[in-house]
Amino acid sequence: ATTNLDTLHAALTDIETITDPNQVAKLSQDYHTFSPVLVPKLAGKVGDIVVRPANEAEVIKVAATCAKLRIPITVRGAGTGNYGQCVPMHGGVILDMTKMQEILWVKPGVARVQAGVKLATLDKKAKGSGWEMRMAPSTYRTATIGGFIAGGSGGIGSIQYGLLGDRGNLLALRVVTLEDEPRAIELRGDDVQKVNHAWGINGIITEVEIPLGSAYPWAEVIVTFDNFMTAAKFGQSLGNADGMIKKIISIFASPIPQYFSALQQYIPDSTHAALLMIAEPSLELLPGLVQQYGGQITYQKPAQEAGKGLNLAEFTWNHTTLHARSVDTSITYLQSIFPADKGLELVEELYDYFGEEVMMHLEFIRVNGRVVPAALQLVRYTTETRLNEIIHYHEAKGVFIANPHTYIIEDGGRKVIDPEQLKFKEMVDPYGLMNPGKSKVLEFKVN
Ligand code: FAD
């Protein structure tokens, strides 16, 4: 293998590489550390070399060299993924895409960018012409668009637009293959699903065409409640109010808000909280709805102060887990979607059943035209067996769990092997070199 790597290094002299072992080890990591189950399983997994292509021609050159020498490639954006998606299981090349940062164009309602563009950068650029990202993970400040598409699922904005995998939320992708003679293939329409959320095993995304949403002035609001289920019902009701435009409806059962030290003065002990982002034209309607559910508005920041002081978005989605873990590292989490017909009933049943072992953190999202509670519950972790019991209990009740404690793609959110993705995989990665070890069906064919 060493000679192969030397050959690789020699072939890539005009492309930036990193071989310093400390740097390579750092760039082999992601945020799977949120999972006590994944940490021991991924310990010590490092790449051999980091390669940083500046453009698609360089990506093709790296791909051709790796295909010829049968060296695995693990693609990396910002490395903020939570499932060890960009931790290399079999060494090889870490392909760092962060130099490919060009915003190719922004038109009304759509943008085309290179894969390494940061979500916040695209958002800012689009806002200049009245548009913004439809949805973004709470890591938007650092995460790349290629990493979001290959490894993420939705986030801030999903209450309005649904998830990334929903038809229409991704318009086109350009991917480089790992064939003997690598090509760049453009996928449009439903074909984008061949690569969407494929964890970099189905080609290297070099460009993305993504639809945008209207850029509203977003106000940030905290509402507190004495009763958790009242807070949850308020969230559902605000979600259902189609005329009120919102970007985040996050509901936290006590004691979760106590992990948000910066918000302490707005959330009294033992109360439950809603963190909201609402379009300013809809704000006038909010106090009436809050009153109907017996809540208290304790904090409100106008859109014109966005970017100053507190940023409520960075307490929602998986940032909630980040804040909780900064206080208590034994805390981990689940990712759930409750069924549309009996969502809140099940939320209540599971809230009562698990008590503080599984603390409720709801994120309302739109699924197939209906607003449902999704959740990133915080779990007080004891053992892997107990964690699996908790997961199975939810599933038996009809809650969908995208298990964040596995690095096997089919065992996470996907559940089944998508035959279209598989067919595409066989074509673009004939030697099984792309992020090997992450899929059940396709094992690394060399060694
Ligand atoms: P990486 O972690 O670098 O990569 C993710 C996956 O994509 C890997 O499998 C990698 O191989 C692949 N990949 C990266 N670039 C390419 C490319 N160009 N071509 C092919 N494959 C590629 N996720 C959400 O969906 N919603 C959230 O709200 C959310 N909140 C988070 C909060 C915290 C605190 C943390 C730590 C994570 C959160 N995440 C969330 C997960 C993650 O931050 C996002 O999914 C993010 O968009 C990933 O982007 P990245 O550039 O860091 O990708």
XYZ file of C-alpha atoms and ligand atoms in Angstrom:
500
model
C 0.000 0.000 0.000
C 2.860 2.371 0.785
C 4.231 2.143 -2.746
C 0.751 2.794 -4.141
C 0.520 5.897 -1.987
C 3.931 7.080 -3.096
C 2.832 6.611 -6.690
C -0.350 8.538 -5.939
C 1.538 11.367 -4.273
C 3.937 11.591 -7.200
C 1.046 11.692 -9.676
C -0.602 14.618 -7.855
C 2.298 17.031 -7.543
C 0.328 19.956 -8.961
C -2.593 19.437 -6.530
C -2.534 20.494 -2.860
C -1.989 17.565 -0.502
C -1.530 17.215 3.244
C 0.553 14.381 4.685
C 1.336 15.642 8.181
C -0.071 12.789 10.329
C -1.693 15.115 12.894
C -3.444 17.113 10.199
C -4.529 13.972 8.361
C -5.886 12.490 11.602
C -7.826 15.686 12.307
C -9.313 15.700 8.816
C -10.356 12.056 9.259
C -12.781 13.006 12.055
C -16.331 14.286 12.207
C -19.005 14.788 14.880
C -19.814 11.104 15.423
C -18.541 11.844 18.920
C -22.184 12.643 19.799
C -22.695 8.853 19.792
C -21.099 6.768 22.548
C -21.808 3.737 20.352
C -19.873 5.062 17.351
C -16.831 6.388 19.201
C -15.183 2.990 19.941
C -16.184 1.623 16.530
C -14.482 4.437 14.627
C -11.482 4.911 16.916
C -8.168 4.961 15.092
C -9.686 5.139 11.608
C -7.571 7.583 9.641
C -6.788 8.340 6.028
C -3.298 8.193 4.529
C -3.311 11.527 2.741
C -5.579 14.551 2.345
C -6.029 15.898 -1.180
C -7.563 19.345 -1.753
C -8.688 19.811 -5.356
C -9.266 23.383 -6.541
C -11.538 22.534 -9.472
C -13.312 19.689 -11.252
C -10.336 18.910 -13.494
C -8.286 18.222 -10.371
C -11.077 16.042 -8.936
C -11.043 13.990 -12.145
C -7.288 13.621 -11.958
C -7.440 12.367 -8.346
C -10.296 10.015 -9.267
C -8.371 8.554 -12.216
C -5.282 7.985 -10.103
C -7.250 6.350 -7.263
C -9.165 4.113 -9.694
C -5.941 3.000 -11.343
C -4.157 2.316 -8.058
C -7.314 0.993 -6.317
C -6.988 3.482 -3.475
C -10.171 4.324 -1.515
C -11.521 7.876 -1.511
C -13.529 9.363 1.322
C -14.998 12.731 0.370
C -15.101 15.434 3.015
C -16.854 18.783 3.231
C -16.568 20.526 6.607
C -16.658 17.241 8.551
C -19.663 18.186 10.679
C -21.592 14.970 9.934
C -22.815 12.995 12.944
C -22.595 9.376 11.808
C -18.911 9.010 10.978
C -19.927 9.444 7.337
C -16.579 10.928 6.403
C -14.385 8.811 8.665
C -12.341 6.556 6.356
C -12.775 2.879 7.292
C -9.968 1.663 4.999
C -7.503 4.562 4.881
C -6.650 6.032 1.506
C -7.425 9.524 0.262
C -9.454 12.084 2.175
C -10.787 14.309 -0.605
C -11.308 17.699 1.027
C -13.724 19.716 -1.138
C -13.528 23.009 0.741
C -11.393 24.769 -1.884
C -14.184 24.487 -4.458
C -16.052 27.564 -3.276
C -17.330 29.242 -6.380
C -20.913 30.491 -6.532
C -21.534 30.012 -10.272
C -24.801 31.955 -10.463
C -27.879 33.036 -8.528
C -31.124 33.548 -10.466
C -34.643 34.189 -9.124
C -35.400 31.134 -6.964
C -32.371 29.037 -7.904
C -28.590 28.962 -7.518
C -25.747 26.912 -8.900
C -22.616 26.479 -6.801
C -19.552 24.323 -6.386
C -19.804 21.617 -3.742
C -17.418 23.214 -1.243
C -19.416 26.431 -0.847
C -20.418 27.049 2.735
C -24.180 27.200 3.302
C -23.937 30.557 5.076
C -21.970 32.023 2.163
C -24.593 30.997 -0.380
C -27.366 32.217 1.913
C -25.751 35.624 2.268
C -25.157 35.953 -1.468
C -28.752 34.930 -2.311
C -30.163 37.388 0.264
C -28.604 40.156 -1.773
C -31.251 39.509 -4.413
C -34.172 38.661 -2.098
C -33.654 34.895 -1.874
C -32.206 32.517 0.698
C -31.510 28.830 1.319
C -34.809 26.970 1.685
C -33.367 24.911 4.495
C -30.065 24.534 6.271
C -28.652 22.499 9.137
C -27.867 24.386 12.330
C -24.199 23.984 11.262
C -24.789 26.276 8.253
C -21.941 28.577 9.252
C -19.339 25.878 8.563
C -21.048 23.062 6.630
C -20.655 22.761 2.848
C -23.478 22.308 0.402
C -21.986 19.058 -0.948
C -21.783 17.680 2.589
C -25.347 18.764 3.353
C -26.692 16.990 0.283
C -24.565 13.866 0.706
C -24.841 13.630 4.479
C -27.647 15.802 5.842
C -31.409 15.739 5.692
C -33.024 19.074 6.528
C -33.193 21.600 9.323
C -33.950 25.280 9.705
C -36.635 25.903 7.062
C -37.981 22.324 6.955
C -41.174 23.534 8.645
C -41.911 25.399 5.409
C -40.223 23.293 2.707
C -39.951 19.728 4.036
C -36.747 17.705 3.851
C -33.879 17.791 1.378
C -34.954 14.453 -0.114
C -38.417 15.792 -1.014
C -39.010 16.216 -4.718
C -38.094 19.724 -5.825
C -35.634 20.578 -3.050
C -32.629 19.729 -5.213
C -32.607 20.491 -8.926
C -29.355 19.137 -10.326
C -26.023 17.635 -9.353
C -22.783 17.110 -11.165
C -20.784 14.082 -10.016
C -17.375 12.691 -10.911
C -17.154 8.899 -11.242
C -14.424 6.494 -10.146
C -14.333 4.590 -13.411
C -11.061 3.754 -15.216
C -11.666 6.954 -17.102
C -13.590 9.156 -14.701
C -16.357 11.348 -16.149
C -18.430 14.204 -14.792
C -22.131 13.322 -15.075
C -24.977 15.842 -14.758
C -28.079 14.505 -12.979
C -31.345 16.437 -13.151
C -34.908 15.926 -11.996
C -35.629 12.717 -10.092
C -32.198 11.392 -11.095
C -30.654 13.547 -8.342
C -31.979 10.965 -5.875
C -29.245 8.576 -7.062
C -26.760 10.681 -5.132
C -28.905 12.499 -2.548
C -27.952 11.412 0.990
C -25.602 8.733 -0.383
C -22.739 9.598 2.000
C -20.247 10.032 -0.818
C -20.437 6.412 -1.969
C -22.092 7.301 -5.321
C -19.678 9.730 -6.914
C -17.965 12.983 -6.001
C -20.363 15.934 -6.169
C -18.638 18.896 -7.798
C -21.612 21.193 -8.514
C -25.114 21.620 -7.140
C -28.160 23.462 -8.454
C -30.459 24.225 -5.572
C -33.815 26.021 -5.405
C -34.070 29.023 -3.102
C -36.887 30.417 -0.968
C -38.066 33.998 -0.419
C -35.840 35.845 2.013
C -38.165 37.133 4.758
C -37.076 39.329 7.599
C -37.003 36.684 10.333
C -37.785 37.589 13.930
C -36.534 35.320 16.726
C -38.832 34.580 19.652
C -38.766 32.562 22.880
C -42.045 31.465 24.458
C -42.237 29.593 27.778
C -44.955 27.260 29.075
C -45.746 25.635 32.419
C -46.837 22.417 30.768
C -44.911 20.488 28.134
C -47.875 19.160 26.176
C -49.362 22.636 25.950
C -46.065 23.801 24.442
C -46.180 20.899 21.966
C -49.790 21.704 20.996
C -48.866 25.340 20.524
C -46.070 24.226 18.180
C -48.465 22.082 16.156
C -50.993 24.892 15.977
C -48.412 27.427 14.804
C -47.154 24.850 12.302
C -50.666 24.311 10.982
C -51.286 28.046 10.533
C -50.423 28.082 6.826
C -50.740 31.856 6.566
C -48.039 32.421 9.178
C -44.585 32.046 7.640
C -42.006 30.416 9.869
C -38.555 28.930 9.699
C -38.170 27.199 13.052
C -40.603 25.762 15.588
C -38.507 23.980 18.232
C -40.093 22.791 21.480
C -38.030 21.779 24.498
C -39.231 19.878 27.544
C -37.755 20.909 30.867
C -34.924 20.457 31.838
C -33.458 20.848 28.316
C -33.567 24.695 28.325
C -31.300 24.635 31.374
C -28.493 23.404 29.122
C -28.764 26.679 27.173
C -26.734 28.821 29.539
C -26.911 31.896 27.293
C -30.739 31.779 27.343
C -31.094 31.234 31.089
C -32.511 34.706 31.824
C -35.382 34.152 29.356
C -36.383 30.649 30.411
C -37.264 30.244 34.102
C -36.255 26.948 35.760
C -38.661 24.075 35.248
C -40.519 25.751 32.398
C -40.740 24.315 28.870
C -39.745 26.468 25.935
C -40.480 27.161 22.288
C -37.735 28.724 20.149
C -39.161 30.269 16.992
C -38.135 32.037 13.822
C -41.138 33.821 12.302
C -41.441 36.155 9.329
C -42.004 39.660 10.667
C -45.249 40.182 8.728
C -46.675 37.173 10.643
C -45.476 38.341 14.043
C -48.560 40.419 14.835
C -50.585 37.196 14.972
C -48.287 35.470 17.432
C -49.301 36.932 20.829
C -52.914 35.816 20.326
C -51.868 32.250 19.620
C -49.409 32.230 22.532
C -52.151 33.452 24.854
C -54.520 30.737 23.658
C -52.009 28.143 24.915
C -51.160 29.974 28.114
C -47.578 30.762 27.082
C -45.389 33.782 27.839
C -43.265 35.571 25.272
C -40.007 36.195 27.126
C -37.678 37.256 24.319
C -38.041 38.791 20.913
C -35.369 39.950 18.483
C -36.286 41.851 15.336
C -34.920 40.758 11.956
C -32.814 43.860 11.609
C -30.677 42.625 14.513
C -30.115 39.223 12.884
C -26.499 38.234 13.229
C -26.078 40.322 16.401
C -26.176 38.874 19.915
C -27.991 35.597 20.438
C -28.699 33.406 17.454
C -31.622 31.154 18.407
C -31.109 28.847 15.406
C -27.893 27.698 17.030
C -29.846 26.180 19.922
C -32.099 24.089 17.693
C -31.755 20.891 15.657
C -28.597 19.067 16.662
C -27.143 22.150 18.300
C -29.452 21.283 21.179
C -27.448 18.075 21.644
C -24.193 20.027 21.371
C -25.226 22.392 24.197
C -26.467 19.546 26.399
C -23.268 17.571 25.860
C -21.157 20.582 26.761
C -22.732 20.348 30.223
C -23.073 16.549 30.484
C -21.092 14.327 28.109
C -23.153 11.263 29.020
C -26.048 12.709 26.996
C -26.701 11.429 23.505
C -29.716 11.664 21.176
C -32.245 10.085 18.812
C -33.678 11.294 15.495
C -37.376 10.609 15.083
C -40.366 11.478 12.952
C -43.778 10.987 14.517
C -46.629 9.750 12.303
C -48.945 12.483 10.983
C -52.188 10.971 12.274
C -51.292 10.499 15.940
C -48.093 12.495 16.341
C -48.859 14.451 19.491
C -50.634 11.527 21.177
C -47.471 9.483 20.770
C -45.295 12.386 21.881
C -47.322 12.528 25.095
C -47.257 8.776 25.641
C -43.477 8.550 25.177
C -42.855 11.715 27.212
C -44.763 10.164 30.126
C -43.240 6.706 29.658
C -39.544 7.647 29.580
C -39.562 10.694 31.873
C -36.151 12.365 32.033
C -34.322 9.377 30.524
C -35.499 10.575 27.084
C -35.983 14.338 27.145
C -38.321 15.661 24.462
C -36.917 18.035 21.871
C -39.400 18.508 19.033
C -38.705 20.097 15.648
C -41.862 20.606 13.628
C -41.385 19.862 9.926
C -43.559 19.470 6.857
C -43.920 15.895 5.570
C -46.046 15.176 2.482
C -47.955 18.410 2.945
C -48.648 17.926 6.668
C -46.941 19.449 9.658
C -45.620 16.755 11.998
C -43.397 16.670 15.051
C -39.925 15.357 14.332
C -37.681 14.993 17.356
C -34.052 14.915 18.390
C -34.717 13.601 21.876
C -31.868 13.815 24.361
C -31.091 10.459 25.922
C -29.355 9.908 29.243
C -27.103 7.133 28.008
C -26.369 4.083 30.109
C -25.633 1.133 27.806
C -25.900 0.292 24.128
C -28.458 -2.405 24.984
C -30.650 0.127 26.753
C -30.278 2.603 23.884
C -31.436 -0.072 21.433
C -34.368 -0.918 23.727
C -35.388 2.740 23.676
C -35.126 2.831 19.860
C -37.148 -0.380 19.457
C -39.813 0.848 21.861
C -40.297 3.947 19.702
C -40.390 1.906 16.495
C -42.921 -0.513 17.932
C -45.192 2.458 18.631
C -44.937 3.612 15.011
C -42.292 6.324 15.403
C -39.747 6.417 12.549
C -36.194 6.446 13.903
C -33.253 7.481 11.722
C -30.706 5.802 13.973
C -27.719 8.131 14.472
C -25.714 5.390 16.211
C -24.614 3.471 13.130
C -22.108 4.158 10.349
C -23.893 1.797 7.952
C -26.056 3.859 5.611
C -28.894 1.329 5.366
C -29.146 1.026 9.170
C -29.581 4.784 9.610
C -32.395 6.723 7.984
C -32.482 4.847 4.721
C -33.560 1.380 6.035
C -33.639 -0.248 2.609
C -31.185 -0.360 -0.231
C -32.517 1.886 -2.956
C -32.222 -0.150 -6.204
C -31.689 3.023 -8.261
C -28.830 4.126 -6.007
C -27.348 0.634 -6.173
C -27.446 0.522 -9.976
C -25.846 3.943 -10.154
C -23.222 2.909 -7.596
C -22.242 -0.134 -9.673
C -21.729 2.100 -12.682
C -19.833 4.998 -11.099
C -17.753 3.054 -8.585
C -16.914 -0.308 -10.218
C -14.049 -1.018 -7.788
C -15.971 -0.113 -4.610
C -13.488 2.603 -3.696
C -15.889 5.313 -2.543
C -16.154 5.606 1.239
C -15.854 1.807 1.556
C -17.296 0.094 4.632
C -20.367 2.330 4.943
C -22.843 0.209 3.008
C -24.117 -3.298 3.694
C -24.169 -4.439 0.128
C -21.053 -3.112 -1.443
C -17.901 -4.211 0.164
C -14.523 -2.920 -0.692
C -13.307 -5.146 -3.516
C -9.536 -4.760 -3.119
C -7.343 -6.294 -0.330
P -19.306 16.285 5.906
O -19.522 15.904 7.328
O -17.940 16.682 5.516
O -19.774 15.091 4.957
C -21.011 14.469 5.126
C -21.117 13.300 4.142
O -21.155 13.800 2.835
C -19.936 12.331 4.159
O -20.389 11.041 3.912
C -19.062 12.798 3.014
O -18.315 11.723 2.473
C -20.110 13.274 2.031
N -19.668 14.371 1.159
C -19.225 15.602 1.528
N -18.980 16.358 0.446
C -19.258 15.585 -0.641
C -19.190 15.781 -2.039
N -18.774 16.935 -2.563
N -19.523 14.749 -2.857
C -19.946 13.565 -2.347
N -20.043 13.328 -1.032
C -19.703 14.318 -0.188
N -27.655 17.882 9.673
C -28.877 18.191 9.180
O -29.276 17.661 8.136
N -29.686 19.083 9.836
C -29.285 19.709 10.976
O -29.999 20.567 11.478
C -28.022 19.381 11.522
N -27.590 19.955 12.675
C -26.349 19.648 13.165
C -25.896 20.238 14.351
C -24.648 19.920 14.873
C -24.192 20.581 16.146
C -23.822 18.999 14.195
C -22.455 18.656 14.718
C -24.262 18.397 13.027
C -25.521 18.714 12.494
N -25.971 18.146 11.293
C -27.218 18.450 10.815
C -25.102 17.266 10.507
C -24.180 18.049 9.520
O -23.674 19.200 10.148
C -24.892 18.513 8.266
O -25.564 17.464 7.634
C -23.925 19.224 7.297
O -24.670 19.744 6.237
C -22.852 18.330 6.731
O -22.022 19.114 5.900
P -20.433 18.938 5.921
O -19.863 19.804 4.872
O -19.897 19.110 7.278
O -20.336 17.405 5.474
